[in-house]
Amino acid sequence: DTGVSQDPRHKITKRGQNVTFRCDPISEHNRLYWYRQTLGQGPEFLTYFQNEAQLEKSRLLSDRFSAERPKGSFSTLEIQRTEQGDSAMYLCASSLADSTDTQYFGPGTRLTVL
Amino acid sequence: DAKTTQPNSMESNEEEPVHLPCNHSTISGTDYIHWYRQLPSQGPEYVIHGLTSNVNNRMASLAIAEDRKSSTLILHRATLRDAAVYYCILPYNYGQNFVFGPGTRLSVLP
């Protein structure tokens, strides 16, 4: 197993465009998380799934953001009508739903909105 | 929600031990203490976790105070590759997500 993968690694877009990111978790992990990280800050939680169910969404996740995990495997995060303030690193993590809930992170997708 | 406090930055010389402290005075009895580190332009990397007893793995050791209100991540011999931001994290919402603080930026001097 190669760990959590994310695609693309970098995305540059113009303001107002829609973007979609993909995350492939570690295969046996049933929990999947999305975080956002801006320069100089720690990652901020956005949302998480247990299998295909989206169980929690942060207040940071505005109506322009939507995440899916249709078959309980990979997940997508879409941002509609991007704004310059959306520029950040978007991180995905996965974990087993056990007592420790140790999360393993992917390399992230760096989004730049011009 | 359990909260952690870490120094903003620390320095170490190469090949010397490093002790990174974390205070978590509001920890609950079932909270695991997790440590991650993040190198520039990479995702956070799992380092170690523990509940009550001290823990060792190939990367580091975790020393947990008897009252569990503080812990220390120990890198036994710092290398230049250990220069990173180190995060001490307690789970939020029954372990279903993490709340990252600003962490400790570790610089390793050759």
mmCIF file of C-alpha atoms in Angstrom:
data_model
loop_
_atom_site.group_PDB
_atom_site.id
_atom_site.type_symbol
_atom_site.label_atom_id
_atom_site.label_comp_id
_atom_site.label_asym_id
_atom_site.label_seq_id
_atom_site.Cartn_x
_atom_site.Cartn_y
_atom_site.Cartn_z
ATOM 1 C CA ASP A 1 0.000 0.000 0.000
ATOM 2 C CA THR A 2 1.395 3.383 -0.971
ATOM 3 C CA GLY A 3 -0.598 5.473 1.489
ATOM 4 C CA VAL A 4 -3.033 8.301 0.870
ATOM 5 C CA SER A 5 -2.794 9.850 -2.579
ATOM 6 C CA GLN A 6 -4.206 13.130 -3.853
ATOM 7 C CA ASP A 7 -4.664 14.474 -7.336
ATOM 8 C CA PRO A 8 -3.717 16.939 -8.650
ATOM 9 C CA ARG A 9 -0.780 18.073 -6.544
ATOM 10 C CA HIS A 10 -1.047 21.634 -7.833
ATOM 11 C CA LYS A 11 -3.926 23.556 -9.358
ATOM 12 C CA ILE A 12 -3.938 27.109 -10.649
ATOM 13 C CA THR A 13 -7.294 28.545 -11.592
ATOM 14 C CA LYS A 14 -8.939 31.864 -12.261
ATOM 15 C CA ARG A 15 -11.397 33.386 -9.868
ATOM 16 C CA GLY A 16 -14.925 32.183 -10.541
ATOM 17 C CA GLN A 17 -13.924 28.805 -11.977
ATOM 18 C CA ASN A 18 -14.880 25.474 -10.429
ATOM 19 C CA VAL A 19 -12.222 23.005 -9.291
ATOM 20 C CA THR A 20 -12.370 19.397 -8.132
ATOM 21 C CA PHE A 21 -9.790 17.483 -6.132
ATOM 22 C CA ARG A 22 -9.557 13.748 -5.616
ATOM 23 C CA CYS A 23 -8.345 11.736 -2.637
ATOM 24 C CA ASP A 24 -7.641 8.010 -2.564
ATOM 25 C CA PRO A 25 -7.361 6.763 1.034
ATOM 26 C CA ILE A 26 -5.476 3.775 2.377
ATOM 27 C CA SER A 27 -7.548 0.874 1.124
ATOM 28 C CA GLU A 28 -8.787 -0.623 4.384
ATOM 29 C CA HIS A 29 -9.535 2.739 6.028
ATOM 30 C CA ASN A 30 -13.209 3.551 6.441
ATOM 31 C CA ARG A 31 -12.806 7.160 7.613
ATOM 32 C CA LEU A 32 -11.726 9.962 5.300
ATOM 33 C CA TYR A 33 -11.080 13.592 6.229
ATOM 34 C CA TRP A 34 -10.538 16.846 4.382
ATOM 35 C CA TYR A 35 -8.514 19.722 5.849
ATOM 36 C CA ARG A 36 -7.421 23.099 4.557
ATOM 37 C CA GLN A 37 -4.109 24.728 5.404
ATOM 38 C CA THR A 38 -3.052 28.301 4.711
ATOM 39 C CA LEU A 39 0.498 29.562 4.909
ATOM 40 C CA GLY A 40 1.944 29.538 8.420
ATOM 41 C CA GLN A 41 -1.107 27.892 9.983
ATOM 42 C CA GLY A 42 -1.889 24.373 11.059
ATOM 43 C CA PRO A 43 -4.422 22.351 9.071
ATOM 44 C CA GLU A 44 -8.096 23.195 9.687
ATOM 45 C CA PHE A 45 -10.750 20.508 9.620
ATOM 46 C CA LEU A 46 -13.345 20.781 6.845
ATOM 47 C CA THR A 47 -15.337 17.543 6.806
ATOM 48 C CA TYR A 48 -15.143 13.792 7.300
ATOM 49 C CA PHE A 49 -16.779 10.627 6.044
ATOM 50 C CA GLN A 50 -17.304 7.260 7.600
ATOM 51 C CA ASN A 51 -17.681 4.935 4.650
ATOM 52 C CA GLU A 52 -19.941 6.869 2.255
ATOM 53 C CA ALA A 53 -21.721 8.931 4.918
ATOM 54 C CA GLN A 54 -20.604 12.508 5.484
ATOM 55 C CA LEU A 55 -20.877 12.778 9.260
ATOM 56 C CA GLU A 56 -19.568 16.233 10.043
ATOM 57 C CA LYS A 57 -18.952 19.505 8.238
ATOM 58 C CA SER A 58 -17.050 22.470 9.621
ATOM 59 C CA ARG A 59 -18.459 25.973 9.497
ATOM 60 C CA LEU A 60 -15.478 26.686 7.241
ATOM 61 C CA LEU A 61 -17.183 24.618 4.553
ATOM 62 C CA SER A 62 -19.277 27.242 2.801
ATOM 63 C CA ASP A 63 -22.062 26.479 0.324
ATOM 64 C CA ARG A 64 -19.536 26.681 -2.503
ATOM 65 C CA PHE A 65 -17.760 23.597 -1.160
ATOM 66 C CA SER A 66 -19.075 20.080 -1.580
ATOM 67 C CA ALA A 67 -17.482 16.746 -0.807
ATOM 68 C CA GLU A 68 -18.539 13.269 -1.817
ATOM 69 C CA ARG A 69 -17.445 9.720 -1.179
ATOM 70 C CA PRO A 70 -19.932 7.790 -3.293
ATOM 71 C CA LYS A 71 -18.734 4.223 -2.805
ATOM 72 C CA GLY A 72 -16.922 4.624 0.473
ATOM 73 C CA SER A 73 -13.548 4.554 -1.243
ATOM 74 C CA PHE A 74 -12.134 7.649 -2.970
ATOM 75 C CA SER A 75 -13.498 11.115 -2.259
ATOM 76 C CA THR A 76 -13.808 14.342 -4.207
ATOM 77 C CA LEU A 77 -13.846 17.908 -2.946
ATOM 78 C CA GLU A 78 -15.346 20.478 -5.289
ATOM 79 C CA ILE A 79 -15.113 24.226 -4.928
ATOM 80 C CA GLN A 80 -17.507 26.244 -7.055
ATOM 81 C CA ARG A 81 -16.978 29.856 -8.082
ATOM 82 C CA THR A 82 -13.510 29.974 -6.581
ATOM 83 C CA GLU A 83 -12.351 33.076 -4.744
ATOM 84 C CA GLN A 84 -8.826 34.262 -4.014
ATOM 85 C CA GLY A 85 -9.380 33.408 -0.354
ATOM 86 C CA ASP A 86 -9.726 29.755 -1.331
ATOM 87 C CA SER A 87 -6.014 29.624 -2.144
ATOM 88 C CA ALA A 88 -4.588 27.068 0.248
ATOM 89 C CA MET A 89 -3.282 23.533 0.593
ATOM 90 C CA TYR A 90 -6.119 21.003 0.703
ATOM 91 C CA LEU A 91 -5.189 17.907 2.665
ATOM 92 C CA CYS A 92 -6.869 14.539 2.798
ATOM 93 C CA ALA A 93 -6.372 11.976 5.548
ATOM 94 C CA SER A 94 -7.759 8.529 6.288
ATOM 95 C CA SER A 95 -8.047 6.328 9.336
ATOM 96 C CA LEU A 96 -9.540 3.160 10.731
ATOM 97 C CA ALA A 97 -12.507 3.702 13.010
ATOM 98 C CA ASP A 98 -10.696 2.303 16.025
ATOM 99 C CA SER A 99 -9.962 3.671 19.483
ATOM 100 C CA THR A 100 -6.849 5.579 18.451
ATOM 101 C CA ASP A 101 -8.195 6.965 15.152
ATOM 102 C CA THR A 102 -4.687 7.685 13.929
ATOM 103 C CA GLN A 103 -4.965 9.659 10.715
ATOM 104 C CA TYR A 104 -2.590 9.296 7.775
ATOM 105 C CA PHE A 105 -2.299 12.286 5.497
ATOM 106 C CA GLY A 106 -1.774 12.620 1.790
ATOM 107 C CA PRO A 107 0.656 15.067 0.194
ATOM 108 C CA GLY A 108 -2.036 17.682 -0.381
ATOM 109 C CA THR A 109 -3.305 19.675 -3.342
ATOM 110 C CA ARG A 110 -2.058 23.233 -3.505
ATOM 111 C CA LEU A 111 -4.692 25.540 -4.985
ATOM 112 C CA THR A 112 -3.837 28.993 -6.295
ATOM 113 C CA VAL A 113 -6.726 31.221 -7.349
ATOM 114 C CA LEU A 114 -5.674 34.142 -9.530
ATOM 115 C CA ASP B 1 -12.658 20.379 23.525
ATOM 116 C CA ALA B 2 -9.178 19.453 24.713
ATOM 117 C CA LYS B 3 -6.579 22.087 23.868
ATOM 118 C CA THR B 4 -2.803 21.863 23.570
ATOM 119 C CA THR B 5 -0.053 24.418 24.167
ATOM 120 C CA GLN B 6 3.378 24.165 22.568
ATOM 121 C CA PRO B 7 6.346 26.532 22.250
ATOM 122 C CA ASN B 8 6.366 28.357 18.928
ATOM 123 C CA SER B 9 9.908 27.356 18.055
ATOM 124 C CA MET B 10 12.904 25.383 19.263
ATOM 125 C CA GLU B 11 16.463 24.862 18.087
ATOM 126 C CA SER B 12 18.704 21.862 18.361
ATOM 127 C CA ASN B 13 22.133 20.878 17.219
ATOM 128 C CA GLU B 14 22.510 17.941 14.901
ATOM 129 C CA GLU B 15 22.976 14.572 16.613
ATOM 130 C CA GLU B 16 21.784 15.891 19.967
ATOM 131 C CA PRO B 17 18.545 14.823 21.666
ATOM 132 C CA VAL B 18 15.500 17.075 21.369
ATOM 133 C CA HIS B 19 12.659 17.290 23.864
ATOM 134 C CA LEU B 20 9.503 18.898 22.477
ATOM 135 C CA PRO B 21 6.985 19.717 25.225
ATOM 136 C CA CYS B 22 3.204 19.899 25.047
ATOM 137 C CA ASN B 23 0.714 20.916 27.707
ATOM 138 C CA HIS B 24 -2.811 19.535 27.573
ATOM 139 C CA SER B 25 -4.282 20.257 30.980
ATOM 140 C CA THR B 26 -7.895 19.710 29.849
ATOM 141 C CA ILE B 27 -7.298 16.208 28.507
ATOM 142 C CA SER B 28 -10.007 13.664 29.237
ATOM 143 C CA GLY B 29 -9.389 10.143 30.426
ATOM 144 C CA THR B 30 -9.915 8.519 27.047
ATOM 145 C CA ASP B 31 -8.073 11.029 24.835
ATOM 146 C CA TYR B 32 -5.086 9.680 22.958
ATOM 147 C CA ILE B 33 -2.172 12.094 22.520
ATOM 148 C CA HIS B 34 -1.007 12.227 18.917
ATOM 149 C CA TRP B 35 2.139 13.794 17.483
ATOM 150 C CA TYR B 36 2.581 14.665 13.844
ATOM 151 C CA ARG B 37 5.229 16.594 12.000
ATOM 152 C CA GLN B 38 5.097 18.512 8.763
ATOM 153 C CA LEU B 39 7.968 19.245 6.451
ATOM 154 C CA PRO B 40 7.675 22.177 4.032
ATOM 155 C CA SER B 41 5.203 21.600 1.194
ATOM 156 C CA GLN B 42 4.228 18.149 2.491
ATOM 157 C CA GLY B 43 1.247 16.742 4.344
ATOM 158 C CA PRO B 44 1.516 16.047 8.076
ATOM 159 C CA GLU B 45 3.352 12.844 8.895
ATOM 160 C CA TYR B 46 2.332 10.600 11.794
ATOM 161 C CA VAL B 47 5.063 10.338 14.419
ATOM 162 C CA ILE B 48 3.683 8.604 17.502
ATOM 163 C CA HIS B 49 0.676 8.378 19.798
ATOM 164 C CA GLY B 50 -0.007 7.246 23.343
ATOM 165 C CA LEU B 51 -2.609 7.081 26.080
ATOM 166 C CA THR B 52 -0.943 6.629 29.463
ATOM 167 C CA SER B 53 2.323 4.744 29.208
ATOM 168 C CA ASN B 54 5.478 5.992 27.561
ATOM 169 C CA VAL B 55 5.786 4.825 23.976
ATOM 170 C CA ASN B 56 8.709 4.187 21.660
ATOM 171 C CA ASN B 57 8.897 3.640 17.933
ATOM 172 C CA ARG B 58 11.554 3.915 15.263
ATOM 173 C CA MET B 59 11.028 7.649 14.895
ATOM 174 C CA ALA B 60 10.713 8.909 18.450
ATOM 175 C CA SER B 61 9.692 8.349 22.058
ATOM 176 C CA LEU B 62 6.679 9.821 23.797
ATOM 177 C CA ALA B 63 6.878 10.498 27.514
ATOM 178 C CA ILE B 64 3.493 11.104 29.140
ATOM 179 C CA ALA B 65 3.218 12.705 32.560
ATOM 180 C CA GLU B 66 1.566 10.652 35.256
ATOM 181 C CA ASP B 67 -1.392 13.071 35.456
ATOM 182 C CA ARG B 68 -1.528 13.137 31.610
ATOM 183 C CA LYS B 69 -1.627 16.924 31.576
ATOM 184 C CA SER B 70 1.587 17.153 29.616
ATOM 185 C CA SER B 71 3.720 15.077 27.308
ATOM 186 C CA THR B 72 7.128 15.296 25.658
ATOM 187 C CA LEU B 73 8.170 14.081 22.255
ATOM 188 C CA ILE B 74 11.773 12.934 22.307
ATOM 189 C CA LEU B 75 13.948 12.717 19.212
ATOM 190 C CA HIS B 76 16.995 10.832 20.399
ATOM 191 C CA ARG B 77 19.479 12.150 17.832
ATOM 192 C CA ALA B 78 18.262 15.056 15.741
ATOM 193 C CA THR B 79 19.185 15.097 12.079
ATOM 194 C CA LEU B 80 18.763 17.854 9.523
ATOM 195 C CA ARG B 81 15.797 15.900 8.128
ATOM 196 C CA ASP B 82 13.999 16.328 11.464
ATOM 197 C CA ALA B 83 13.615 20.061 10.876
ATOM 198 C CA ALA B 84 9.845 20.484 10.673
ATOM 199 C CA VAL B 85 6.771 21.796 12.453
ATOM 200 C CA TYR B 86 5.734 19.380 15.193
ATOM 201 C CA TYR B 87 2.093 19.211 16.236
ATOM 202 C CA CYS B 88 0.760 17.781 19.479
ATOM 203 C CA ILE B 89 -2.910 16.934 18.979
ATOM 204 C CA LEU B 90 -5.784 15.682 21.033
ATOM 205 C CA PRO B 91 -8.832 14.377 19.200
ATOM 206 C CA TYR B 92 -12.004 16.424 19.053
ATOM 207 C CA ASN B 93 -15.544 15.179 18.916
ATOM 208 C CA TYR B 94 -14.923 11.641 20.091
ATOM 209 C CA GLY B 95 -11.800 11.218 18.004
ATOM 210 C CA GLN B 96 -13.464 12.032 14.754
ATOM 211 C CA ASN B 97 -11.236 14.894 13.783
ATOM 212 C CA PHE B 98 -8.110 16.692 14.906
ATOM 213 C CA VAL B 99 -7.665 20.312 15.919
ATOM 214 C CA PHE B 100 -4.189 21.494 14.945
ATOM 215 C CA GLY B 101 -2.593 24.395 16.767
ATOM 216 C CA PRO B 102 0.358 26.339 15.339
ATOM 217 C CA GLY B 103 2.797 23.630 16.503
ATOM 218 C CA THR B 104 6.506 23.957 17.305
ATOM 219 C CA ARG B 105 8.893 24.812 14.518
ATOM 220 C CA LEU B 106 12.071 22.817 15.120
ATOM 221 C CA SER B 107 15.303 24.038 13.568
ATOM 222 C CA VAL B 108 18.283 21.675 13.504
ATOM 223 C CA LEU B 109 21.678 23.279 13.241
ATOM 224 C CA PRO B 110 24.581 21.418 11.599
#
